[in-house]
Each structure stands twice: as C-alpha cells, then as structure tokens.
mmCIF file of C-alpha atoms and ligand atoms in Angstrom:
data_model
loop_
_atom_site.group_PDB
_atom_site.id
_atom_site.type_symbol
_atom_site.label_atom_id
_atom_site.label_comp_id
_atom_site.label_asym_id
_atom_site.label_seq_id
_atom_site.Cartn_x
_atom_site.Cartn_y
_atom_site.Cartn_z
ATOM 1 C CA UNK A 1 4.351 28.205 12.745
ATOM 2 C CA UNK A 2 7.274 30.444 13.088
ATOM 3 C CA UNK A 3 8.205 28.808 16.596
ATOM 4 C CA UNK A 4 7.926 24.544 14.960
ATOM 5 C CA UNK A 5 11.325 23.065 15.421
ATOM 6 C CA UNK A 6 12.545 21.128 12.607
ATOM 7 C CA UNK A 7 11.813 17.189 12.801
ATOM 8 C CA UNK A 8 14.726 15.530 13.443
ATOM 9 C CA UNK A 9 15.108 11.954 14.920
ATOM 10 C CA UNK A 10 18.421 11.343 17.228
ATOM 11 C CA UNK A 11 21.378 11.680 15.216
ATOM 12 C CA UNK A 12 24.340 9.866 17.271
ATOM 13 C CA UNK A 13 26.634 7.518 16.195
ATOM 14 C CA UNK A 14 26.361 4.225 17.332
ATOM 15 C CA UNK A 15 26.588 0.286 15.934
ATOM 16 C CA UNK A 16 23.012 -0.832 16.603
ATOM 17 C CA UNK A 17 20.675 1.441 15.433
ATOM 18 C CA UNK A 18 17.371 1.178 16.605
ATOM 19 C CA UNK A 19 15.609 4.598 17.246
ATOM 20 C CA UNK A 20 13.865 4.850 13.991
ATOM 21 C CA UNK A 21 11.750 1.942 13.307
ATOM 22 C CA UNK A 22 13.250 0.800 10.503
ATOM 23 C CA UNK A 23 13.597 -2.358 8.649
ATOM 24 C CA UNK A 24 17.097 -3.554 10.458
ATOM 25 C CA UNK A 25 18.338 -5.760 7.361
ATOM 26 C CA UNK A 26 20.052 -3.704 4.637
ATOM 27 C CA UNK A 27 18.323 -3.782 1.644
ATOM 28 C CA UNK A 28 19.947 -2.652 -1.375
ATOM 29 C CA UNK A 29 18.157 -1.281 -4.385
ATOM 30 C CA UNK A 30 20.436 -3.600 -7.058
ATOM 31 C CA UNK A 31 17.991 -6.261 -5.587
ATOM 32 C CA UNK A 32 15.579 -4.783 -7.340
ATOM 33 C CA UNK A 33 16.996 -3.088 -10.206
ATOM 34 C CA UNK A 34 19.900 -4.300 -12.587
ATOM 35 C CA UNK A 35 22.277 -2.498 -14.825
ATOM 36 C CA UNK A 36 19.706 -2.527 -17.862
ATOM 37 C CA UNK A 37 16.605 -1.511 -16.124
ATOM 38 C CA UNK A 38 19.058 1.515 -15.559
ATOM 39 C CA UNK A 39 19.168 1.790 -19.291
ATOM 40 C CA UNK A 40 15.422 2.157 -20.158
ATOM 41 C CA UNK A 41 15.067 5.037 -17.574
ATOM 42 C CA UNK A 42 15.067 8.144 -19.488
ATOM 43 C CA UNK A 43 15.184 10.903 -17.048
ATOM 44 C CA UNK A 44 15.149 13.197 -19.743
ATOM 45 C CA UNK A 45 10.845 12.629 -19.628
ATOM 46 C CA UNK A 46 8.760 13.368 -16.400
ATOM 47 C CA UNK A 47 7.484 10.196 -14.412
ATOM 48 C CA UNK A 48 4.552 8.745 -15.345
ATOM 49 C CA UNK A 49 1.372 8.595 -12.593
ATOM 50 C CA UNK A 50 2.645 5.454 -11.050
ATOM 51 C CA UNK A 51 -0.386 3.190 -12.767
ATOM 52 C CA UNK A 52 1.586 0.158 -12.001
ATOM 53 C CA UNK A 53 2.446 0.601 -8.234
ATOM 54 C CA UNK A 54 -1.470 1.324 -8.267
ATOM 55 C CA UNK A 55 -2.596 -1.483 -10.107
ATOM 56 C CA UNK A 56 -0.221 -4.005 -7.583
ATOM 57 C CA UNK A 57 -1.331 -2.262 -4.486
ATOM 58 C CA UNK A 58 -5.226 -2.212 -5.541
ATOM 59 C CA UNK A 59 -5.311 -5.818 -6.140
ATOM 60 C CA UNK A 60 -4.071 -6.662 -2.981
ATOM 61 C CA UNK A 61 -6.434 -4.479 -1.584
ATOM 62 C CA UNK A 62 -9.463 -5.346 -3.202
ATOM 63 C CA UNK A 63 -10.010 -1.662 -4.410
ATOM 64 C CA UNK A 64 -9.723 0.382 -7.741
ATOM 65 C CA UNK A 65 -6.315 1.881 -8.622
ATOM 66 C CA UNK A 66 -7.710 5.595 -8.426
ATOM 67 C CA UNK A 67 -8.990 4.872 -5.180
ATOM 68 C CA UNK A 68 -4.755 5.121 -4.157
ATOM 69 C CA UNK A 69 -3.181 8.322 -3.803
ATOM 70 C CA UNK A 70 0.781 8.355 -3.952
ATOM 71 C CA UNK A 71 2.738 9.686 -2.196
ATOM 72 C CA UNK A 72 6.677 10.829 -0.992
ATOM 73 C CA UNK A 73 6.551 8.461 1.980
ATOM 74 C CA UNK A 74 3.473 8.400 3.776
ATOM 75 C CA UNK A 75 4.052 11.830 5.799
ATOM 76 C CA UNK A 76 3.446 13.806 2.400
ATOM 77 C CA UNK A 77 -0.158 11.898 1.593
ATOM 78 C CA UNK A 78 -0.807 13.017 5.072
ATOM 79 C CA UNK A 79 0.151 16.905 4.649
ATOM 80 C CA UNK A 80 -2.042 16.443 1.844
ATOM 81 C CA UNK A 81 -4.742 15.255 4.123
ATOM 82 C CA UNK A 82 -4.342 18.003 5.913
ATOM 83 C CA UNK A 83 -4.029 20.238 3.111
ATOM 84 C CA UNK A 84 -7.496 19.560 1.837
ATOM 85 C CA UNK A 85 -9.561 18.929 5.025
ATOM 86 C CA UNK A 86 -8.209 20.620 7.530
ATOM 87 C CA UNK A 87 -6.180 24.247 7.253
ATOM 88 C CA UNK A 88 -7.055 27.839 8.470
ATOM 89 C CA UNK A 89 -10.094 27.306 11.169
ATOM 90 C CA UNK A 90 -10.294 23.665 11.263
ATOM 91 C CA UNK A 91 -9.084 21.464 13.478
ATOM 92 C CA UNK A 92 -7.266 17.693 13.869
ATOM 93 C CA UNK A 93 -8.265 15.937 16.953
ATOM 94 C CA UNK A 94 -5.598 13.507 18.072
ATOM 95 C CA UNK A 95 -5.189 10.740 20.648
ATOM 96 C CA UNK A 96 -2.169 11.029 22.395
ATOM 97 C CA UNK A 97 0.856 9.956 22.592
ATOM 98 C CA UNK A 98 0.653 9.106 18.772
ATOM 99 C CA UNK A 99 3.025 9.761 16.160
ATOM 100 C CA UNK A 100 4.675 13.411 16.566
ATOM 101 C CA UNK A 101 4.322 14.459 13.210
ATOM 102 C CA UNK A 102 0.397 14.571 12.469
ATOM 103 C CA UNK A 103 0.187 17.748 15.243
ATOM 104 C CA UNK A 104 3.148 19.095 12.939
ATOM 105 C CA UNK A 105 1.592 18.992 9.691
ATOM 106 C CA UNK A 106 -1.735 19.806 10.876
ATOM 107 C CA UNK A 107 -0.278 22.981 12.068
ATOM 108 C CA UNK A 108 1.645 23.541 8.590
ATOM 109 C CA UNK A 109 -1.651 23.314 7.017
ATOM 110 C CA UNK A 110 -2.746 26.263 8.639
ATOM 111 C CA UNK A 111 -4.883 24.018 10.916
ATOM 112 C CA UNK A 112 -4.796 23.582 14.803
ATOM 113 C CA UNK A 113 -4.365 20.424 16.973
ATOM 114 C CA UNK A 114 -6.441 19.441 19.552
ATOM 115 C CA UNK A 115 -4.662 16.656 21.899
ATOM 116 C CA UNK A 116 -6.790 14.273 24.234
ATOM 117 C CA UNK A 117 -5.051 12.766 26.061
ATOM 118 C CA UNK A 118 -5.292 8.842 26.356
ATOM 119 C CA UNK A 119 -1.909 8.128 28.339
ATOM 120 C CA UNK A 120 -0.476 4.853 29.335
ATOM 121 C CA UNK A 121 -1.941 1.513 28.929
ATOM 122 C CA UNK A 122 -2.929 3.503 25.189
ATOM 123 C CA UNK A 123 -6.511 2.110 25.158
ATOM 124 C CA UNK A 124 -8.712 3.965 23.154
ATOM 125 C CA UNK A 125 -12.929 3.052 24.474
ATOM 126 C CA UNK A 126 -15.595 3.642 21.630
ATOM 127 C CA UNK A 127 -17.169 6.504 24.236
ATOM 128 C CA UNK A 128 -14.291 8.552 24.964
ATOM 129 C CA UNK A 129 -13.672 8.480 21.354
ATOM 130 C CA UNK A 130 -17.606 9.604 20.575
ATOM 131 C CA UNK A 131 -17.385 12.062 23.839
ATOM 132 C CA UNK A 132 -13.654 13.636 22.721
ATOM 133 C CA UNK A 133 -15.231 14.347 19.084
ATOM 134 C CA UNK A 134 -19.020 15.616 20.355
ATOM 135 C CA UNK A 135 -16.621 18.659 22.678
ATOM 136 C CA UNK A 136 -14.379 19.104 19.448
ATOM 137 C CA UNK A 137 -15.805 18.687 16.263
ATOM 138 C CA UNK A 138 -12.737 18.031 14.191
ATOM 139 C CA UNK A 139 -12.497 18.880 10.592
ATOM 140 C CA UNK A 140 -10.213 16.035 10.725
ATOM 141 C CA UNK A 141 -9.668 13.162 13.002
ATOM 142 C CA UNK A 142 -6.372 10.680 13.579
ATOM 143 C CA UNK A 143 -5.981 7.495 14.609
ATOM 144 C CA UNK A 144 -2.779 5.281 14.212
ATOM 145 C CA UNK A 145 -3.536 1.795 14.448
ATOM 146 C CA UNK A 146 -1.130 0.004 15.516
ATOM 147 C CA UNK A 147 0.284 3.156 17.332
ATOM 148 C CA UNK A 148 3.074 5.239 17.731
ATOM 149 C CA UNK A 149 4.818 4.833 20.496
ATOM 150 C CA UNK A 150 2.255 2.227 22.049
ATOM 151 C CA UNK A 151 2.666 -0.440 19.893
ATOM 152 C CA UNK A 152 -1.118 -1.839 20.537
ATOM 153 C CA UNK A 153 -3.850 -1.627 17.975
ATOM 154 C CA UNK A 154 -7.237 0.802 18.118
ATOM 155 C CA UNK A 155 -10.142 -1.245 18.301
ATOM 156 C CA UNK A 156 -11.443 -1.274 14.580
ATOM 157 C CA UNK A 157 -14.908 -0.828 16.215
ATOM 158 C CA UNK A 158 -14.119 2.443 17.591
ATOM 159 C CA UNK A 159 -13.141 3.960 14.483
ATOM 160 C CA UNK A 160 -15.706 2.800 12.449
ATOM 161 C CA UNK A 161 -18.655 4.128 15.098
ATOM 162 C CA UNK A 162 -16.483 7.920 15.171
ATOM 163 C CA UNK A 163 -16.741 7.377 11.099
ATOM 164 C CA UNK A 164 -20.438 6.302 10.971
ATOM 165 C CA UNK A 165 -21.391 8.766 14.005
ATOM 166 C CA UNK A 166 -19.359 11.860 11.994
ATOM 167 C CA UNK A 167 -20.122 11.585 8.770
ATOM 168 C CA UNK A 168 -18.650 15.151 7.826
ATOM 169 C CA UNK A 169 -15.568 14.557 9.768
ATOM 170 C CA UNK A 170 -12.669 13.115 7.874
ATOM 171 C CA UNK A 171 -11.566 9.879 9.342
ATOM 172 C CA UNK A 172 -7.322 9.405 8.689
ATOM 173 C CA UNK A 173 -6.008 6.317 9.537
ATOM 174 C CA UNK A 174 -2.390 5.947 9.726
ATOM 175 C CA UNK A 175 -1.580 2.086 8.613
ATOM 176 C CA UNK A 176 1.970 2.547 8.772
ATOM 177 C CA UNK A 177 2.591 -0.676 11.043
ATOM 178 C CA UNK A 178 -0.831 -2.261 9.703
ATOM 179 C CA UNK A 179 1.076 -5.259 8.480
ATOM 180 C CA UNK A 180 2.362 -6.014 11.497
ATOM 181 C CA UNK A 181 -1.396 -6.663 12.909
ATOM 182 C CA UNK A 182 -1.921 -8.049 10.142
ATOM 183 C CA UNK A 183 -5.144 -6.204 9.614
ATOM 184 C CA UNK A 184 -6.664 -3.262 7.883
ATOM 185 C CA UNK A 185 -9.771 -0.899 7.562
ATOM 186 C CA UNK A 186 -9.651 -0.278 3.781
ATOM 187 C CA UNK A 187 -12.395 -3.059 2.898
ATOM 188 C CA UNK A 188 -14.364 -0.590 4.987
ATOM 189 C CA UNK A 189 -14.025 2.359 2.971
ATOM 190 C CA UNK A 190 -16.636 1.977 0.816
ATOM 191 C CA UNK A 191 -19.661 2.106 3.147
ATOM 192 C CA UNK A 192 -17.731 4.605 4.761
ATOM 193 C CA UNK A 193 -16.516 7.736 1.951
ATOM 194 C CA UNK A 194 -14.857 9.709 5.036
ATOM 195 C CA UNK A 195 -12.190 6.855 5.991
ATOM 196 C CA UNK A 196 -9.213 7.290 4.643
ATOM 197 C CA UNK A 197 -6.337 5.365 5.419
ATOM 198 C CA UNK A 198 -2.449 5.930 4.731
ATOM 199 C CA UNK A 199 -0.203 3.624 4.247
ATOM 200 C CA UNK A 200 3.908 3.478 3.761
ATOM 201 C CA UNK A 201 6.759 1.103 2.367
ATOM 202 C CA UNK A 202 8.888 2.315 5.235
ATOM 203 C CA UNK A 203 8.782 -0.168 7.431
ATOM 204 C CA UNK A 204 7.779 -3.782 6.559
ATOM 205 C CA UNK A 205 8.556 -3.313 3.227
ATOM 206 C CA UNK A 206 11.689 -2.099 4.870
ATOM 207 C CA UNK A 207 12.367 1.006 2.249
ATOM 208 C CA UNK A 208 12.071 4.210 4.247
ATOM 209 C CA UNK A 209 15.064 5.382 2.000
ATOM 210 C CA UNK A 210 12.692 5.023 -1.178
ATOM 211 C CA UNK A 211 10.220 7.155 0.296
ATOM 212 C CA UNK A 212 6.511 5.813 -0.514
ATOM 213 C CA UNK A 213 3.854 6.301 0.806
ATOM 214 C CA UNK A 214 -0.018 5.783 0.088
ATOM 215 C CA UNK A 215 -3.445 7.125 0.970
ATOM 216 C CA UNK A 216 -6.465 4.995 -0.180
ATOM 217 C CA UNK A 217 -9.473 6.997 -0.262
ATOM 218 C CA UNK A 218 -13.051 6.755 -1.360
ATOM 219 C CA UNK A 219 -13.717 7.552 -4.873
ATOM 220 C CA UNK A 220 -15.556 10.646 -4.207
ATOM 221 C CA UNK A 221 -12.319 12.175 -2.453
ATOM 222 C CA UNK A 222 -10.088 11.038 -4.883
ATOM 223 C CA UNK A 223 -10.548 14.162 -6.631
ATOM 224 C CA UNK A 224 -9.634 16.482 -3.994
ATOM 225 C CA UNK A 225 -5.914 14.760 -3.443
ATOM 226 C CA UNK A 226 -5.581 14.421 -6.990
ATOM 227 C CA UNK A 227 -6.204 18.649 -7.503
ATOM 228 C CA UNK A 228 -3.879 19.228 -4.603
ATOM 229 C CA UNK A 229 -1.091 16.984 -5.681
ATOM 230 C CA UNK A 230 2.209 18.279 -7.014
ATOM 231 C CA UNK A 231 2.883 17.129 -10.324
ATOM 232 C CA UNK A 232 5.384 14.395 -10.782
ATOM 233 C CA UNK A 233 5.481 13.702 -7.320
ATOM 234 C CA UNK A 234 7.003 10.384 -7.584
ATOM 235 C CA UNK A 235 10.399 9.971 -9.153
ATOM 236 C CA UNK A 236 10.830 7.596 -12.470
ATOM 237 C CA UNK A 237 13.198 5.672 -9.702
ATOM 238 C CA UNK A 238 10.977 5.315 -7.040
ATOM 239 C CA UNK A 239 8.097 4.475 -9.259
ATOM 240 C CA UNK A 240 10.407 1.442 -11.045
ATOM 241 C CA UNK A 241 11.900 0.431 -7.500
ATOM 242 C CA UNK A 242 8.316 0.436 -5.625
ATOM 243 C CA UNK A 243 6.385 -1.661 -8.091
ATOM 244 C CA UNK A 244 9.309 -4.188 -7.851
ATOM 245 C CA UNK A 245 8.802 -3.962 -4.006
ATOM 246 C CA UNK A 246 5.255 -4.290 -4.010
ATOM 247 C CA UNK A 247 5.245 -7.547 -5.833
ATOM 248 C CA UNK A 248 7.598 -8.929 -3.291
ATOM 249 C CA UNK A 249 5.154 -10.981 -0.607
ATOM 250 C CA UNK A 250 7.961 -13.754 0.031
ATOM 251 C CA UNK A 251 9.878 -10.980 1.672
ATOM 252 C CA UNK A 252 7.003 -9.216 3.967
ATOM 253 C CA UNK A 253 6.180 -12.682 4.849
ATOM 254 C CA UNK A 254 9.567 -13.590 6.234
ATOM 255 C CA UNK A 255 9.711 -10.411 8.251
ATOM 256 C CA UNK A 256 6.553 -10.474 10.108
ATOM 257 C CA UNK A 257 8.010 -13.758 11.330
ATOM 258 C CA UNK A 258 11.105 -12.622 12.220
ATOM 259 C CA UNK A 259 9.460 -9.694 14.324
ATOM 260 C CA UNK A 260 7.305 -11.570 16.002
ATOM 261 C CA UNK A 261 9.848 -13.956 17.039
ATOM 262 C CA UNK A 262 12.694 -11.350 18.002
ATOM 263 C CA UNK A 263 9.913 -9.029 19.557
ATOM 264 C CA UNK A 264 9.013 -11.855 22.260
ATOM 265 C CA UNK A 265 12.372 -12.063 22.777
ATOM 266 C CA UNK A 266 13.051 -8.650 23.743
ATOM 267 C CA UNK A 267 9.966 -8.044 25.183
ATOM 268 C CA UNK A 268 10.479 -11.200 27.500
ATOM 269 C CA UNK A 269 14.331 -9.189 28.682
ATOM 270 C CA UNK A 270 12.787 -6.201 29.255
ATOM 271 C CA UNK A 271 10.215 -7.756 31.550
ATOM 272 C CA UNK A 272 13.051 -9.498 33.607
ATOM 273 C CA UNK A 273 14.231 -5.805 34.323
ATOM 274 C CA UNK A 274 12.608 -4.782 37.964
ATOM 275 C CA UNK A 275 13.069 -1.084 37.115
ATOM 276 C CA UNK A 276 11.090 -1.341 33.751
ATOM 277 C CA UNK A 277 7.316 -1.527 32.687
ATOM 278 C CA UNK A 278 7.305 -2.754 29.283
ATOM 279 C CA UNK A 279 4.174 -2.368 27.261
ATOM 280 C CA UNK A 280 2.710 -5.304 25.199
ATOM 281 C CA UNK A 281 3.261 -4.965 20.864
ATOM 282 C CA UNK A 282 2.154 -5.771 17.926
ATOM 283 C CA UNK A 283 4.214 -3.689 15.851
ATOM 284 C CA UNK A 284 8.458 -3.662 15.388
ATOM 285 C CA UNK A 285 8.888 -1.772 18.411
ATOM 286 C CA UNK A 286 8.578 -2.063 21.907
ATOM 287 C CA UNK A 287 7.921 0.570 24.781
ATOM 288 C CA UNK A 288 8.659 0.940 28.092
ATOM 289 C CA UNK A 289 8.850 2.747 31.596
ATOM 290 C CA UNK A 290 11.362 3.304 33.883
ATOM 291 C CA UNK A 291 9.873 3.104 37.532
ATOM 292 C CA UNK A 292 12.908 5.308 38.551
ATOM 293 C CA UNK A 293 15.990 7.245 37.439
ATOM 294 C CA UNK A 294 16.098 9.809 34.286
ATOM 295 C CA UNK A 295 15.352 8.471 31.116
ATOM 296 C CA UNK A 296 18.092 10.573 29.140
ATOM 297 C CA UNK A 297 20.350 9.151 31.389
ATOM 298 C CA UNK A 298 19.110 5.466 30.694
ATOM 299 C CA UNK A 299 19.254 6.534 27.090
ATOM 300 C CA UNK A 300 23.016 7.425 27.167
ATOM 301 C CA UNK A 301 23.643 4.963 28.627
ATOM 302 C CA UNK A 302 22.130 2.401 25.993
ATOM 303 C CA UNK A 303 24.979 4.966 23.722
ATOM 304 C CA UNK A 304 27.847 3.988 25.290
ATOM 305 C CA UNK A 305 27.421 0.301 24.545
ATOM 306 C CA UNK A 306 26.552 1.725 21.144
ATOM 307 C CA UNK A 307 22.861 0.775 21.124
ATOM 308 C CA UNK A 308 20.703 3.900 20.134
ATOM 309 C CA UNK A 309 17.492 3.547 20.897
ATOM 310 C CA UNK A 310 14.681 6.494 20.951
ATOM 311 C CA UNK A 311 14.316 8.757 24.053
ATOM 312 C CA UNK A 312 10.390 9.721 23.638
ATOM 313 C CA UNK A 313 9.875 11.127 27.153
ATOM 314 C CA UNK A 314 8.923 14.647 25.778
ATOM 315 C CA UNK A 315 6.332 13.012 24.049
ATOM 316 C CA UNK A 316 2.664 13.886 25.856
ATOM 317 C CA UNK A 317 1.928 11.294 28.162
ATOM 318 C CA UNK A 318 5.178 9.816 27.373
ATOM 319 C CA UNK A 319 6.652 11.369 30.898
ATOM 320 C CA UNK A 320 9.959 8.526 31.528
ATOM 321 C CA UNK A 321 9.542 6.467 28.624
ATOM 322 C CA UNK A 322 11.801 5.149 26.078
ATOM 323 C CA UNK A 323 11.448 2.924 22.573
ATOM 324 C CA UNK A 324 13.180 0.493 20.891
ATOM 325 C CA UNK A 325 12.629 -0.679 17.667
ATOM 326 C CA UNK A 326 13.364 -4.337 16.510
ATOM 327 C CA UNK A 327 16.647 -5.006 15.033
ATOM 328 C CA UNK A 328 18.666 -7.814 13.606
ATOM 329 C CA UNK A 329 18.757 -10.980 16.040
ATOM 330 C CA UNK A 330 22.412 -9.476 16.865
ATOM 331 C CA UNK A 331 21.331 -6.424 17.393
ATOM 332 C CA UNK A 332 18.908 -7.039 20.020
ATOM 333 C CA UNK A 333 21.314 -9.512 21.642
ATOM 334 C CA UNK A 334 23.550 -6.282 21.600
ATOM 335 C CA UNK A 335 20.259 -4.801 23.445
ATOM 336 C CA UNK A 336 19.539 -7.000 25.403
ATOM 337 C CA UNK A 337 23.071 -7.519 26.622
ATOM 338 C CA UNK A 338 23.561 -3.525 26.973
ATOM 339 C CA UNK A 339 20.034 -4.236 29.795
ATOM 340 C CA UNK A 340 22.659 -5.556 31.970
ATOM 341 C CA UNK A 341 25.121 -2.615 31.883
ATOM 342 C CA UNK A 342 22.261 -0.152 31.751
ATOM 343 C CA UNK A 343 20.218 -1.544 34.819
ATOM 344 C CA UNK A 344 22.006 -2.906 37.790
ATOM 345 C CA UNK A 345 22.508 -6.470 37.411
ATOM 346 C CA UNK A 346 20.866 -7.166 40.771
ATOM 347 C CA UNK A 347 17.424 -6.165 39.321
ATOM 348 C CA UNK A 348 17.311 -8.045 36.185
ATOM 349 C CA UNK A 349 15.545 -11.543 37.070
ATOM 350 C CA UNK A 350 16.236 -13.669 34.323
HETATM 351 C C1 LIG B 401 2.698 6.179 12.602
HETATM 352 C C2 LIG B 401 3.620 6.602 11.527
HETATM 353 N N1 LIG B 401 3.130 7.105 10.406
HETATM 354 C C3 LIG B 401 3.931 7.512 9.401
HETATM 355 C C4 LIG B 401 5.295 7.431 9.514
HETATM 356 C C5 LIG B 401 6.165 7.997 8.425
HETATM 357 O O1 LIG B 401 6.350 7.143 7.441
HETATM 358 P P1 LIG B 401 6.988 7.561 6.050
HETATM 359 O O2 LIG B 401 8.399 7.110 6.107
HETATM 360 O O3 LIG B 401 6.151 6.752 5.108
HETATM 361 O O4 LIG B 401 6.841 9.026 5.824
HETATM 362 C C6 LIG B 401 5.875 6.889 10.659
HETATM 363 C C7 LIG B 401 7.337 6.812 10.775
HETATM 364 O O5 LIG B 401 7.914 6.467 11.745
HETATM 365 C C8 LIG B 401 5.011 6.486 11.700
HETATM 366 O O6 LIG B 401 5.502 6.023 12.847
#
C-alpha cells in the first residue's frame, strides 16, 4: 500500500486535449440548471438518496431503482465493490491491459491482484477465461467491456459462462464505454445475482466533472453496498444536475454519431501511417503501436504541436503503445495533421 503512487493522468499544457477520454464538447452545467433551480437548493439539509436519478436510470434499464447503487463517479461504486467482496485474503483476477485503476483499488481494499495477461489483439476466449479463474479462484473478477485501452468489446458469452460456471465469485463489469457498443449485460443480472455491472456519466454523458457513477446489482447484494456506503455520498448538486442529464437521450444520441463518424476518420489516418498498428474500436478512443522508435518520444512530440494524447506504454502488455481519445472534428484534424509532423511524411500513405 505504502509504495501505490498517486493516480494522476498527464498533466501538460496543450490546445487539444485528448489523453483522458473525455467528452471533447464543453458542456456547461447552466444547461442544465438555471438561476432559480439555484434557489430551491438548500444546502443547509443533507442530500436526499438520489430516488430520482434511480427512478430515470431504472426505467431505462428495465430494473428496480434499489437494484442501482450511486456513486462519486464510477471508480468509488467500484472501491465499494472491492470493499465488500474482495479485501484482506481475497483476490481480483484481471485481464490485462485493462483500466489501471481496478488493480489500485483492489489493493486499497486490502485485497491482491492477480494479472493474466491477454496482450495485444485484446481477445478474451470463453476457455482462457474458465482456465485463468479454475488456477485463481477470485473473490472477485473484472472485466471491462468495451476495454481500456483496447477499445474492443468482451464477448458477452464469456462473461456470462465465468458468471454461471462461478457462482460464488463476484462478476464486476465495468460499462463505462457500454454506450458506445451500444450494448449491456444488466438484463442479465437477474438469472445471474453475482453480475454486477458499473456504470458512469463520464464519458457519453460527457460529465466526468459531475462525478457519477453507478453499480446495478442484484437485489440480494443491494444490501451489502447499501451498509458500506458513506452517507450522503452524492451532493444536493450532483443529484439535481444528474437527473437532468439522465433524461437527456437527444444528446447521447447525437454523440454516438459523432464518434463513430470522427473515430473512422482517425482510425482511417492512423492506418495510412507505415510506422503504426492501429487497433480496431468501438469506444471514443483509439489505440495504437509504433513498429519502431520510443513512444515518449512520439508522445512529445504529439506536445509540441499541442496535441496531448495518452502515453500508456507502462501499461502491462501495453510495451510501445499510445491512445488517443476522440475529440472535436478540429481537434482530430489538429491530430491528424500533427501525424504528419510526428511521423516522417514519407511513411504516411494517404
Ligand atoms: C474503464 C473505466 N472505468 C471507469 C472509469 C472511471 O470513470 P469515473 O469518471 O466514472 O470514475 C474510466 C475512466 O477513464 C474507465 O476508463
């Protein structure tokens, strides 16, 4: 514990940012709250339990509203996860490279992480799964679907045999870029009471500043988060911002559109790069390999046109790789246009 580095994403200064997978287009709050909404916000009182974000979300889901656990952004419902399940003598099997952060909070629950390692293409077969959990019978076990830094989905199959096959395992599946597959495994948690699956407004919702997140569970478990849970975990402004959010479909709509358009795009100019192996997406960000040269240097140089993208090459099974999240339409131009500076000229074929 004592030797975990703090999380910190690239801080650098630059025009286009995309190194966070973020929702590029700014989106202020007054869209969603005026001056007199303001006024009927007594912060003198604690929050309420957020019964309206749950009854929005649960409809759309097709599942009951205390079936949702909220939470801080989606990395505190899954500490809490983590917190219940897994802790002192348990561990968290994960597929890697995934997201950095569930080896981090398994090990700040007291727990210990257990990494097997899938590499590059990031396909995940229903026996290695079955074989990887037989050796290490995991008090909890991760998949991120799409992933992070893949960008490809888990076969839903997979996941559902490792549920059915491990009944006292716990099952977390991290939605976060769920919307941009445009699929999800919460219909299936009811035949299945050790699937859970988390969920955040961070990215196609495009509010990582308002920090929500969401962890639908079986009704049997709901319980357990519920004991664990601080009290008042969601502000009185988060709460009134979120359920505002929530309701807006017109807007997710619009942006799966525009990703999958500007994706292609990108995806298409890093392809025309000979030193490059880009890796297909269905999420807002794209990965890729450099064949040769040093990807901090690739990565600096991407900063001096003032296009920060995310150097993930310390990431297991991540050795020379790099990601870029989707931005604006003039922010990947500025991308794609920085490809030219970055990489010689002579081995882009456009
Ligand atoms: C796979 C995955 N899960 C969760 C998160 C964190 O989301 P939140 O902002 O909801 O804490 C991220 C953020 O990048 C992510 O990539």
């Amino acid at each position: 514990m004592a030797l975990l580095q703090p999380y910190r994403t690239q801080q650098h200064r630059a025009e286009v940012r995309i190194q966070a997978n973020e929702w590029p287009e700014p989106n202020p709050a007054s869209r969603y709250v005026a001056a007199d909404d303001l006024d009927r916000l007594l912060l003198n009182r604690y929050p309420g339990h957020g019964d309206e974000l749950r009854k929005v979300l649960a409809e759309r889901w097709r599942v009951r509203p205390e079936e949702l656990i909220l939470g801080n952004g989606s990395n505190e419902v899954l500490l809490g996860v983590f917190l219940v399940f897994g802790g002192h003598g348990r561990r968290t099997l994960l597929f890697q490279p995934t997201y950095s952060m569930h080896a981090r909070l398994s090990v700040i629950a007291g727990g210990e992480a257990i990494d097997e390692m899938i590499g590059l293409p990031y396909v995940l077969r229903k026996d290695r799964a079955l074989d990887a959990m037989d050796r290490v019978r995991p008090a909890v076990v991760v998949f991120t679907s799409p992933n992070n830094p893949t960008g490809n989905a888990i076969d839903q199959e997979v996941i559902l045999a490792v549920a059915e096959a491990y009944p006292d395992s716990v099952v977390l599946v991290d939605e976060a870029y769920a919307d941009f597959a445009g699929t999800t495994l919460v219909p299936q948690i009811e035949r299945n009471p050790n699937l859970v699956v988390s969920k955040t407004f961070s990215k196609v919702r495009a509010a990582a500043g308002l920090r929500v997140g969401v962890l639908a569970v079986h009704p049997e478990l709901a319980g357990y988060f519920n004991a664990a849970q601080l009290p008042y975990n969601m502000s009185a402004l988060t709460l009134a911002v979120a359920v505002r959010i929530a309701r807006d479909e017109a807007s997710v709509e619009r942006r799966l559109a525009l990703v999958a358009s500007e994706r292609q795009r990108v995806f298409q100019a890093l392809r025309a790069v000979a030193g490059i192996e880009a890796f297909p997406s269905i999420a807002n960000f794209l990965l890729f390999r450099l064949r040769e040269g040093v990807p901090a240097d690739v990565h600096a140089r991407f900063l001096e046109q003032s296009v920060l993208i995310r150097d993930v090459s310390n990431w297991p099974g991540c050795e020379r790789c790099l990601r870029v999240s989707i931005g604006t339409p003039e922010e990947n131009d500025r991308f794609i246009a920085a490809l030219d500076t970055v990489f010689s000229p002579s081995s882009i074929h456009r």
